[in-house]
Amino acid sequence: MADNVNVTEGSGKTIATDDVGGRQHQLVKPKFGGNDTVTDISTGTGPVDAGTQRLALASDDPVSQTMANIGAGNYETIAASQTDQALGASGAAGDFLASILVIPANTSPGAISIKDGAGSAITVFTGGADSVSTLHPFSIPIGALSALGAWQVTTGADVSCIGIGSFS
């Protein structure tokens, strides 16, 4: 079937089109609104107004929970050579770990791993001989909600860190 449809012009009405490669494409002006209402959609930058389309997320939606946790952020320090240090006073499923700030004490620091509650350890920094070229702190983005319980961090020798997120 052909992609183009012939239209016979009606009486007294003109539609907007754009000529692309010799073909007319109808221009459509998007609008939104509830029953019996219509609002033009705002474009570009500037303040939010009545024409700014909004997206509502359920309070139990993971994206909604993550955004709330980001705004509630706090931090906890983890010294070198710690094993399974829980983040937060007690920690719980739903805690948000935004990132780990790594602070090496020499250029051959130990490894760093995290655990989600009683889950398996996940190595986030392997460390080892000459694994860093400077002693400048650096961040490891995590961006995860705990599913099983408190986030736990294990640090090797000569490396401390700061867990950043929202912890119970």
PDB file of N, CA and C in Angstrom, residues 76 84-97 114-120 144-153 166-168:
ATOM      1  N   GLU A  76      28.226   7.984  56.049  1.00  0.00           N
ATOM      2  CA  GLU A  76      28.845   7.277  57.161  1.00  0.00           C
ATOM      3  C   GLU A  76      30.275   6.922  56.779  1.00  0.00           C
ATOM      4  N   ASP A  84      32.281  -5.941  56.984  1.00  0.00           N
ATOM      5  CA  ASP A  84      30.810  -5.891  57.009  1.00  0.00           C
ATOM      6  C   ASP A  84      30.259  -4.802  57.937  1.00  0.00           C
ATOM      7  N   GLN A  85      30.815  -3.593  57.857  1.00  0.00           N
ATOM      8  CA  GLN A  85      30.278  -2.488  58.654  1.00  0.00           C
ATOM      9  C   GLN A  85      28.949  -2.057  58.066  1.00  0.00           C
ATOM     10  N   ALA A  86      27.889  -2.126  58.867  1.00  0.00           N
ATOM     11  CA  ALA A  86      26.555  -1.725  58.421  1.00  0.00           C
ATOM     12  C   ALA A  86      26.487  -0.205  58.323  1.00  0.00           C
ATOM     13  N   LEU A  87      25.800   0.276  57.297  1.00  0.00           N
ATOM     14  CA  LEU A  87      25.594   1.713  57.123  1.00  0.00           C
ATOM     15  C   LEU A  87      24.267   2.092  57.771  1.00  0.00           C
ATOM     16  N   GLY A  88      24.302   3.079  58.639  1.00  0.00           N
ATOM     17  CA  GLY A  88      23.115   3.515  59.366  1.00  0.00           C
ATOM     18  C   GLY A  88      23.094   2.951  60.770  1.00  0.00           C
ATOM     19  N   ALA A  89      22.162   3.466  61.587  1.00  0.00           N
ATOM     20  CA  ALA A  89      22.055   3.011  62.973  1.00  0.00           C
ATOM     21  C   ALA A  89      21.727   1.525  63.038  1.00  0.00           C
ATOM     22  N   SER A  90      20.801   1.098  62.193  1.00  0.00           N
ATOM     23  CA  SER A  90      20.457  -0.324  62.146  1.00  0.00           C
ATOM     24  C   SER A  90      20.449  -0.838  60.715  1.00  0.00           C
ATOM     25  N   GLY A  91      20.144   0.044  59.766  1.00  0.00           N
ATOM     26  CA  GLY A  91      20.075  -0.351  58.356  1.00  0.00           C
ATOM     27  C   GLY A  91      18.858  -1.225  58.101  1.00  0.00           C
ATOM     28  N   ALA A  92      18.363  -1.157  56.870  1.00  0.00           N
ATOM     29  CA  ALA A  92      17.177  -1.942  56.535  1.00  0.00           C
ATOM     30  C   ALA A  92      17.008  -2.018  55.032  1.00  0.00           C
ATOM     31  N   ALA A  93      16.192  -2.968  54.607  1.00  0.00           N
ATOM     32  CA  ALA A  93      15.816  -3.029  53.200  1.00  0.00           C
ATOM     33  C   ALA A  93      15.203  -1.686  52.824  1.00  0.00           C
ATOM     34  N   GLY A  94      15.518  -1.192  51.650  1.00  0.00           N
ATOM     35  CA  GLY A  94      15.025   0.109  51.204  1.00  0.00           C
ATOM     36  C   GLY A  94      16.023   1.233  51.413  1.00  0.00           C
ATOM     37  N   ASP A  95      17.102   0.985  52.174  1.00  0.00           N
ATOM     38  CA  ASP A  95      18.148   1.996  52.318  1.00  0.00           C
ATOM     39  C   ASP A  95      18.782   2.245  50.951  1.00  0.00           C
ATOM     40  N   PHE A  96      19.181   3.479  50.710  1.00  0.00           N
ATOM     41  CA  PHE A  96      19.724   3.879  49.408  1.00  0.00           C
ATOM     42  C   PHE A  96      21.209   4.179  49.537  1.00  0.00           C
ATOM     43  N   LEU A  97      22.018   3.483  48.731  1.00  0.00           N
ATOM     44  CA  LEU A  97      23.456   3.736  48.681  1.00  0.00           C
ATOM     45  C   LEU A  97      23.750   4.460  47.377  1.00  0.00           C
ATOM     46  N   ILE A 114      30.905  -4.301  48.936  1.00  0.00           N
ATOM     47  CA  ILE A 114      29.635  -3.973  49.578  1.00  0.00           C
ATOM     48  C   ILE A 114      28.769  -5.223  49.580  1.00  0.00           C
ATOM     49  N   LYS A 115      27.828  -5.274  50.525  1.00  0.00           N
ATOM     50  CA  LYS A 115      26.848  -6.352  50.571  1.00  0.00           C
ATOM     51  C   LYS A 115      25.482  -5.754  50.829  1.00  0.00           C
ATOM     52  N   ASP A 116      24.485  -6.314  50.199  1.00  0.00           N
ATOM     53  CA  ASP A 116      23.089  -5.963  50.429  1.00  0.00           C
ATOM     54  C   ASP A 116      22.566  -6.926  51.488  1.00  0.00           C
ATOM     55  N   GLY A 117      22.513  -6.482  52.739  1.00  0.00           N
ATOM     56  CA  GLY A 117      22.063  -7.358  53.819  1.00  0.00           C
ATOM     57  C   GLY A 117      22.929  -8.603  53.902  1.00  0.00           C
ATOM     58  N   ALA A 118      22.283  -9.763  53.902  1.00  0.00           N
ATOM     59  CA  ALA A 118      22.999 -11.037  53.990  1.00  0.00           C
ATOM     60  C   ALA A 118      23.406 -11.556  52.617  1.00  0.00           C
ATOM     61  N   GLY A 119      23.278 -10.720  51.577  1.00  0.00           N
ATOM     62  CA  GLY A 119      23.625 -11.137  50.222  1.00  0.00           C
ATOM     63  C   GLY A 119      25.119 -11.341  50.043  1.00  0.00           C
ATOM     64  N   SER A 120      25.504 -11.683  48.833  1.00  0.00           N
ATOM     65  CA  SER A 120      26.908 -11.915  48.504  1.00  0.00           C
ATOM     66  C   SER A 120      27.658 -10.591  48.385  1.00  0.00           C
ATOM     67  N   ALA A 144      21.801   2.389  44.324  1.00  0.00           N
ATOM     68  CA  ALA A 144      20.952   1.211  44.487  1.00  0.00           C
ATOM     69  C   ALA A 144      20.221   1.216  45.824  1.00  0.00           C
ATOM     70  N   LEU A 145      19.016   0.643  45.792  1.00  0.00           N
ATOM     71  CA  LEU A 145      18.240   0.416  47.007  1.00  0.00           C
ATOM     72  C   LEU A 145      18.555  -0.973  47.530  1.00  0.00           C
ATOM     73  N   SER A 146      18.693  -1.097  48.828  1.00  0.00           N
ATOM     74  CA  SER A 146      18.918  -2.403  49.433  1.00  0.00           C
ATOM     75  C   SER A 146      17.622  -3.202  49.401  1.00  0.00           C
ATOM     76  N   ALA A 147      17.724  -4.463  48.994  1.00  0.00           N
ATOM     77  CA  ALA A 147      16.551  -5.342  48.959  1.00  0.00           C
ATOM     78  C   ALA A 147      16.513  -6.278  50.161  1.00  0.00           C
ATOM     79  N   LEU A 148      17.672  -6.549  50.773  1.00  0.00           N
ATOM     80  CA  LEU A 148      17.747  -7.606  51.788  1.00  0.00           C
ATOM     81  C   LEU A 148      18.012  -7.109  53.201  1.00  0.00           C
ATOM     82  N   GLY A 149      18.466  -5.890  53.364  1.00  0.00           N
ATOM     83  CA  GLY A 149      18.781  -5.385  54.700  1.00  0.00           C
ATOM     84  C   GLY A 149      19.799  -4.272  54.608  1.00  0.00           C
ATOM     85  N   ALA A 150      20.487  -4.016  55.720  1.00  0.00           N
ATOM     86  CA  ALA A 150      21.456  -2.920  55.774  1.00  0.00           C
ATOM     87  C   ALA A 150      22.569  -3.111  54.749  1.00  0.00           C
ATOM     88  N   TRP A 151      22.984  -2.007  54.125  1.00  0.00           N
ATOM     89  CA  TRP A 151      24.189  -2.051  53.297  1.00  0.00           C
ATOM     90  C   TRP A 151      25.364  -2.293  54.229  1.00  0.00           C
ATOM     91  N   GLN A 152      26.288  -3.152  53.807  1.00  0.00           N
ATOM     92  CA  GLN A 152      27.487  -3.431  54.590  1.00  0.00           C
ATOM     93  C   GLN A 152      28.711  -3.183  53.716  1.00  0.00           C
ATOM     94  N   VAL A 153      29.747  -2.602  54.313  1.00  0.00           N
ATOM     95  CA  VAL A 153      30.964  -2.270  53.577  1.00  0.00           C
ATOM     96  C   VAL A 153      32.159  -2.943  54.251  1.00  0.00           C
ATOM     97  N   SER A 166      21.132   7.210  51.946  1.00  0.00           N
ATOM     98  CA  SER A 166      20.111   7.392  52.984  1.00  0.00           C
ATOM     99  C   SER A 166      19.972   6.060  53.711  1.00  0.00           C
ATOM    100  N   PHE A 167      20.354   6.056  54.984  1.00  0.00           N
ATOM    101  CA  PHE A 167      20.431   4.822  55.754  1.00  0.00           C
ATOM    102  C   PHE A 167      19.561   4.914  57.010  1.00  0.00           C
ATOM    103  N   SER A 168      18.953   3.792  57.367  1.00  0.00           N
ATOM    104  CA  SER A 168      18.071   3.732  58.552  1.00  0.00           C
ATOM    105  C   SER A 168      18.898   3.613  59.823  1.00  0.00           C
TER     106      SER A 168
END
